[in-house]
Amino acid sequence: MHVLNEAPTLPVTVDDKVHEMPAAHAATVAAAKAPWTKPALPTSGDPVVDMREAIRAKLAYVVGKTPATARERDWFAATALALRDRIVDACMASDQSVPNKRVYYLSLEFLIGRLLSDAMNNLGLVETTRAALADLGIDLGTVEGAEPDAALGNGGLGRLAACFMESMASIGLPAVGYGIRYDHGLFRQSFEDGWQREAPETWLAEGNPWEFVRPEATYAIGFGGHVTMAMVSEGVIRRSWHPAETIRAVAHDVPVVGWRGRNVNTLRLWKAEADAPVDLARFNGGDHVGAVASRVRAEAISRVLYPSDSSTDGQELRLRQEYFFTSASLQDLVRRHVTERGDVRSLHHHAAIQLNDTHPAIAVPELMRILLEDHGLLWEDAWHVTTNTLNYTNHTLLPEALETWPVELMERLLPRHMQIIYLINWMHLEEQGRHGRHDAAHLASVSLIDESHGRRVRMGHLAFHGSRRVNGVSALHTDLMRSTVFRDLHALDPDKIVNKTNGITFRRWLHNANPALTRLAVEAVGEGVLDDPGKLRGLDAFAEDPAFVARYAGMRRGRKEALAAIITERTGIAVDPAALFDVQIKRIHEYKRQLLNIVETVALYQAIKAEPHKDWTPRVKIFGGKAAPSYTQAKLIIKLAADVARAVNDDPEVADRLKVVFLPNYSVSLAEAIIPAADLSEQISTAGMEASGTGNMKLALNGALTVGTLDGANIEIRDHVGAENIFIFGLDAAGVQARIAEPNYPRDAILASPRLAAALDMIASGRFSPEEPNRFRPLTDDLRHRDQYLLTVDFEDYWRAQREIDVAWRNPAGWWAKAIRNTARMAWFSSDRAMREYADEIWRVRLT
Ligand code: 26V
């Protein structure tokens, strides 16, 4: 047997002691620590005047406009640039010393939305900026509205990464987020006769005032080619990779300022550029188009965000994106570590890397490759460093969303990595043998390669095996990880899987999105609530205080009037702000069961028509969310919602007691407008299928009552807000598994519920689609014969819960008491709490 690498045997520390810094590097670090003094720009002593002049200067000298010619977008750029200077000041003023340990958060998605209000609020400059702009005759709200959303994510996973970045900066955790600077974020959604249409999103069309381009942080990323082997000394073999193609990754930094401006972290997004802009040989040969072909191919990597989060289509470009950003990020952080500490062997003492789902799982072989090839470590040492630096978060157990890549594709695109994966796997399986586990079924289940339908690399298994800690995102989801997808791997190392229930940043989802509620909270329990969400608990004492309740209800009424105006402006539908606003906002997925909500809407419609004179509780059903462009069934669900909306909204017999609205182009900004106006939050996924949910937390925090299943974080929300303040229905995860195993479940459930049968019949009859009567047969046939998501089974209990909600709404004092208790008891769901738990138990970073 040969040795796996030729590196000289240097001592490797296996403990967690901090290393002595070699003298040469100590000097570099000392130079970096030289104190920074702020440029002595003139100041008037009046912060509003200073801000006004700063904005005027940016408008003139950077944007190149006068107040007379400036458009709203220009005012936004000028304001953002003026604020960015303050962020730089805050950054330079904060502790510049090298932290003992940094967190690196690798995510293919950061759904950050708009940044202006975040930055102003965290710097305490909202009122100063408002007054400065007012001096110039400009309304702050208009300027905020001119900022495009940075929609660099699909949904929950990407938004979680954005909340975590904000929280890490706020709690003073030194961190760098790494991702891709997509030219085009998530597509823009519009409706054409109720059908979803997609258009490219163009957030960078007029540049991005928040970012700093860092051409000095550029890395070469290889693809394809071949691997050579050389015997460098007796029995010592070194392999090296010779890529056929290299692409440049150029850093673009977005500063992330924390609460009260105390800390500033960086979100480093990579842009793909060609090694050479034109192929000169081809150009000179007259092939002018061919000469730029490789550039087009290279730059395609950061061109567009993949708009599906429901199934892997195994496209090569997606794998290229994953490797591109993972390699650039690892090269960057290893270089930073070596510059600061001099010795790559201590990487795990000073860096904790978090893999946000499996999208960066190629980090396992890539970090190994860097350590083996670029730094000459021995295999065992490289493996020690790798598996003590990496950690992996799983965000879904749905089989169709678990990433696997064909071995053949990996061998072609990343031949060296495939070799490393084979070797990791070989050692992993050998280890099983040493523990007496020779049975084929066990080995097949823990292998990094799935051999059952073609040979594919299981990215979840790879990330799991290469990580020190693996976490789920709610208590239930983590339990299911242990008992299902990762059962056998978990048995090998029972301490590896830990739970870290998700959280949300209260700065964005309470303070910025809902200043009226924030003011109420501050008045009731004091300013301290802005720093310590635990103080929200004090609101409990006001839940039945008539004066407070009146103000809380008034606050909600204001938000509902504002949302009603948006609804009318965007859909032409008039809604009554006094009605119950019933909200389901999230990606359109069968497991999230928007269809359950629509079928219940149809049943309610039939009930109203049957008893038109009954005193029905007025409701507005509000939907928002995008379907993946290739997800046919999800797009048909949107169309059904639109067709039902048309019938219901126009029916004089319903007389406004039921309205159905589908707001187009759901986004972070739209969420910020909807959530404070919601009375009811629909969290109705099939139990066991929603890993956590975070919209559920945002809505409950803002005082919406939840109607939900015992799924994901709903269970923990119930535990916090109290079972009497939430409406739970349906089967639990164990019940779902048991019921799926029973034959005939959809048929039995439909037979048992005449109401459900009638609603399905109405949809199937073409009543909502007279121009195409069979349009919704794919939906109704599926429910009648398959119903993978147990909609029919949960329907009756959902109906019961909804009628209970109708009754509860008719008792305003009771309703508002529940709503206030929801707000009061949601503090635990702050992403600050989540980040402290990660810091303690996964990253082992001490917070100062
Ligand atoms: C999966 C895939 C599959 C391959 C194609 C591209 C793609 C893109 C994204 C994903 C990730 C889907 C997983 C996800 O978003 N999970 C959500 O994570 C939230 C944060 O933890 C959690 O609250 C949601 O319950 C969970 O669905």
PDB file of N, CA, C and O in Angstrom, residues 218-246:
ATOM      1  N   THR A 218      -9.617  37.555  -6.429  1.00  0.00           N
ATOM      2  CA  THR A 218     -10.066  36.803  -7.607  1.00  0.00           C
ATOM      3  C   THR A 218      -9.378  35.445  -7.568  1.00  0.00           C
ATOM      4  O   THR A 218      -8.182  35.369  -7.275  1.00  0.00           O
ATOM      5  N   TYR A 219     -10.129  34.406  -7.843  1.00  0.00           N
ATOM      6  CA  TYR A 219      -9.564  33.048  -7.786  1.00  0.00           C
ATOM      7  C   TYR A 219      -9.847  32.299  -9.079  1.00  0.00           C
ATOM      8  O   TYR A 219     -10.860  32.544  -9.734  1.00  0.00           O
ATOM      9  N   ALA A 220      -8.943  31.391  -9.401  1.00  0.00           N
ATOM     10  CA  ALA A 220      -9.124  30.549 -10.583  1.00  0.00           C
ATOM     11  C   ALA A 220      -9.909  29.302 -10.174  1.00  0.00           C
ATOM     12  O   ALA A 220      -9.575  28.641  -9.195  1.00  0.00           O
ATOM     13  N   ILE A 221     -10.942  29.015 -10.938  1.00  0.00           N
ATOM     14  CA  ILE A 221     -11.773  27.834 -10.658  1.00  0.00           C
ATOM     15  C   ILE A 221     -11.678  26.900 -11.869  1.00  0.00           C
ATOM     16  O   ILE A 221     -11.976  27.310 -12.992  1.00  0.00           O
ATOM     17  N   GLY A 222     -11.243  25.677 -11.618  1.00  0.00           N
ATOM     18  CA  GLY A 222     -11.028  24.739 -12.730  1.00  0.00           C
ATOM     19  C   GLY A 222     -12.219  23.823 -12.969  1.00  0.00           C
ATOM     20  O   GLY A 222     -12.997  23.539 -12.059  1.00  0.00           O
ATOM     21  N   PHE A 223     -12.318  23.363 -14.210  1.00  0.00           N
ATOM     22  CA  PHE A 223     -13.309  22.342 -14.570  1.00  0.00           C
ATOM     23  C   PHE A 223     -12.693  21.364 -15.560  1.00  0.00           C
ATOM     24  O   PHE A 223     -11.902  21.767 -16.421  1.00  0.00           O
ATOM     25  N   GLY A 224     -13.094  20.119 -15.456  1.00  0.00           N
ATOM     26  CA  GLY A 224     -12.717  19.108 -16.444  1.00  0.00           C
ATOM     27  C   GLY A 224     -11.238  18.756 -16.380  1.00  0.00           C
ATOM     28  O   GLY A 224     -10.593  18.859 -15.340  1.00  0.00           O
ATOM     29  N   GLY A 225     -10.698  18.306 -17.517  1.00  0.00           N
ATOM     30  CA  GLY A 225      -9.286  17.983 -17.593  1.00  0.00           C
ATOM     31  C   GLY A 225      -8.961  16.601 -17.065  1.00  0.00           C
ATOM     32  O   GLY A 225      -9.815  15.701 -17.060  1.00  0.00           O
ATOM     33  N   HIS A 226      -7.727  16.452 -16.580  1.00  0.00           N
ATOM     34  CA  HIS A 226      -7.293  15.117 -16.151  1.00  0.00           C
ATOM     35  C   HIS A 226      -6.418  15.227 -14.905  1.00  0.00           C
ATOM     36  O   HIS A 226      -6.018  16.322 -14.492  1.00  0.00           O
ATOM     37  N   VAL A 227      -6.139  14.071 -14.334  1.00  0.00           N
ATOM     38  CA  VAL A 227      -5.347  14.008 -13.105  1.00  0.00           C
ATOM     39  C   VAL A 227      -4.083  13.206 -13.399  1.00  0.00           C
ATOM     40  O   VAL A 227      -4.150  12.155 -14.030  1.00  0.00           O
ATOM     41  N   THR A 228      -2.950  13.731 -12.970  1.00  0.00           N
ATOM     42  CA  THR A 228      -1.701  12.977 -13.151  1.00  0.00           C
ATOM     43  C   THR A 228      -1.240  12.462 -11.797  1.00  0.00           C
ATOM     44  O   THR A 228      -1.627  12.977 -10.749  1.00  0.00           O
ATOM     45  N   MET A 229      -0.380  11.461 -11.884  1.00  0.00           N
ATOM     46  CA  MET A 229       0.111  10.820 -10.667  1.00  0.00           C
ATOM     47  C   MET A 229       1.618  10.798 -10.761  1.00  0.00           C
ATOM     48  O   MET A 229       2.165  10.483 -11.821  1.00  0.00           O
ATOM     49  N   ALA A 230       2.285  11.171  -9.702  1.00  0.00           N
ATOM     50  CA  ALA A 230       3.747  11.114  -9.730  1.00  0.00           C
ATOM     51  C   ALA A 230       4.226  10.505  -8.427  1.00  0.00           C
ATOM     52  O   ALA A 230       3.693  10.802  -7.352  1.00  0.00           O
ATOM     53  N   MET A 231       5.243   9.653  -8.544  1.00  0.00           N
ATOM     54  CA  MET A 231       5.872   9.087  -7.347  1.00  0.00           C
ATOM     55  C   MET A 231       6.930  10.104  -6.932  1.00  0.00           C
ATOM     56  O   MET A 231       7.921  10.285  -7.628  1.00  0.00           O
ATOM     57  N   VAL A 232       6.699  10.832  -5.854  1.00  0.00           N
ATOM     58  CA  VAL A 232       7.642  11.898  -5.495  1.00  0.00           C
ATOM     59  C   VAL A 232       8.776  11.402  -4.611  1.00  0.00           C
ATOM     60  O   VAL A 232       9.835  12.003  -4.559  1.00  0.00           O
ATOM     61  N   SER A 233       8.550  10.342  -3.913  1.00  0.00           N
ATOM     62  CA  SER A 233       9.643   9.672  -3.206  1.00  0.00           C
ATOM     63  C   SER A 233       9.195   8.234  -2.999  1.00  0.00           C
ATOM     64  O   SER A 233       8.061   7.883  -3.342  1.00  0.00           O
ATOM     65  N   GLU A 234      10.061   7.466  -2.430  1.00  0.00           N
ATOM     66  CA  GLU A 234       9.789   6.034  -2.278  1.00  0.00           C
ATOM     67  C   GLU A 234       8.397   5.788  -1.661  1.00  0.00           C
ATOM     68  O   GLU A 234       8.143   6.154  -0.512  1.00  0.00           O
ATOM     69  N   GLY A 235       7.505   5.209  -2.440  1.00  0.00           N
ATOM     70  CA  GLY A 235       6.184   4.836  -1.920  1.00  0.00           C
ATOM     71  C   GLY A 235       5.242   6.007  -1.709  1.00  0.00           C
ATOM     72  O   GLY A 235       4.143   5.825  -1.215  1.00  0.00           O
ATOM     73  N   VAL A 236       5.648   7.220  -2.059  1.00  0.00           N
ATOM     74  CA  VAL A 236       4.790   8.394  -1.841  1.00  0.00           C
ATOM     75  C   VAL A 236       4.308   8.922  -3.188  1.00  0.00           C
ATOM     76  O   VAL A 236       5.110   9.244  -4.073  1.00  0.00           O
ATOM     77  N   ILE A 237       3.014   8.991  -3.312  1.00  0.00           N
ATOM     78  CA  ILE A 237       2.423   9.373  -4.594  1.00  0.00           C
ATOM     79  C   ILE A 237       1.710  10.710  -4.449  1.00  0.00           C
ATOM     80  O   ILE A 237       1.030  10.963  -3.455  1.00  0.00           O
ATOM     81  N   ARG A 238       1.919  11.565  -5.422  1.00  0.00           N
ATOM     82  CA  ARG A 238       1.164  12.818  -5.427  1.00  0.00           C
ATOM     83  C   ARG A 238       0.329  12.873  -6.697  1.00  0.00           C
ATOM     84  O   ARG A 238       0.826  12.622  -7.782  1.00  0.00           O
ATOM     85  N   ARG A 239      -0.918  13.242  -6.515  1.00  0.00           N
ATOM     86  CA  ARG A 239      -1.785  13.416  -7.672  1.00  0.00           C
ATOM     87  C   ARG A 239      -1.987  14.908  -7.890  1.00  0.00           C
ATOM     88  O   ARG A 239      -2.086  15.656  -6.916  1.00  0.00           O
ATOM     89  N   SER A 240      -2.040  15.312  -9.132  1.00  0.00           N
ATOM     90  CA  SER A 240      -2.404  16.706  -9.380  1.00  0.00           C
ATOM     91  C   SER A 240      -3.390  16.805 -10.522  1.00  0.00           C
ATOM     92  O   SER A 240      -3.370  16.032 -11.472  1.00  0.00           O
ATOM     93  N   TRP A 241      -4.228  17.792 -10.354  1.00  0.00           N
ATOM     94  CA  TRP A 241      -5.343  18.009 -11.283  1.00  0.00           C
ATOM     95  C   TRP A 241      -4.917  19.059 -12.296  1.00  0.00           C
ATOM     96  O   TRP A 241      -4.400  20.115 -11.932  1.00  0.00           O
ATOM     97  N   HIS A 242      -5.191  18.778 -13.570  1.00  0.00           N
ATOM     98  CA  HIS A 242      -4.911  19.726 -14.653  1.00  0.00           C
ATOM     99  C   HIS A 242      -6.221  20.032 -15.363  1.00  0.00           C
ATOM    100  O   HIS A 242      -6.604  19.337 -16.304  1.00  0.00           O
ATOM    101  N   PRO A 243      -6.933  21.068 -14.877  1.00  0.00           N
ATOM    102  CA  PRO A 243      -8.250  21.359 -15.457  1.00  0.00           C
ATOM    103  C   PRO A 243      -8.127  21.740 -16.933  1.00  0.00           C
ATOM    104  O   PRO A 243      -7.132  22.337 -17.343  1.00  0.00           O
ATOM    105  N   ALA A 244      -9.166  21.423 -17.678  1.00  0.00           N
ATOM    106  CA  ALA A 244      -9.185  21.788 -19.100  1.00  0.00           C
ATOM    107  C   ALA A 244      -9.602  23.247 -19.263  1.00  0.00           C
ATOM    108  O   ALA A 244      -9.296  23.889 -20.260  1.00  0.00           O
ATOM    109  N   GLU A 245     -10.299  23.766 -18.259  1.00  0.00           N
ATOM    110  CA  GLU A 245     -10.917  25.088 -18.381  1.00  0.00           C
ATOM    111  C   GLU A 245     -10.769  25.796 -17.035  1.00  0.00           C
ATOM    112  O   GLU A 245     -10.953  25.160 -16.001  1.00  0.00           O
ATOM    113  N   THR A 246     -10.417  27.086 -17.057  1.00  0.00           N
ATOM    114  CA  THR A 246     -10.478  27.817 -15.780  1.00  0.00           C
ATOM    115  C   THR A 246     -11.293  29.090 -15.949  1.00  0.00           C
ATOM    116  O   THR A 246     -11.277  29.739 -16.999  1.00  0.00           O
TER     117      THR A 246
END
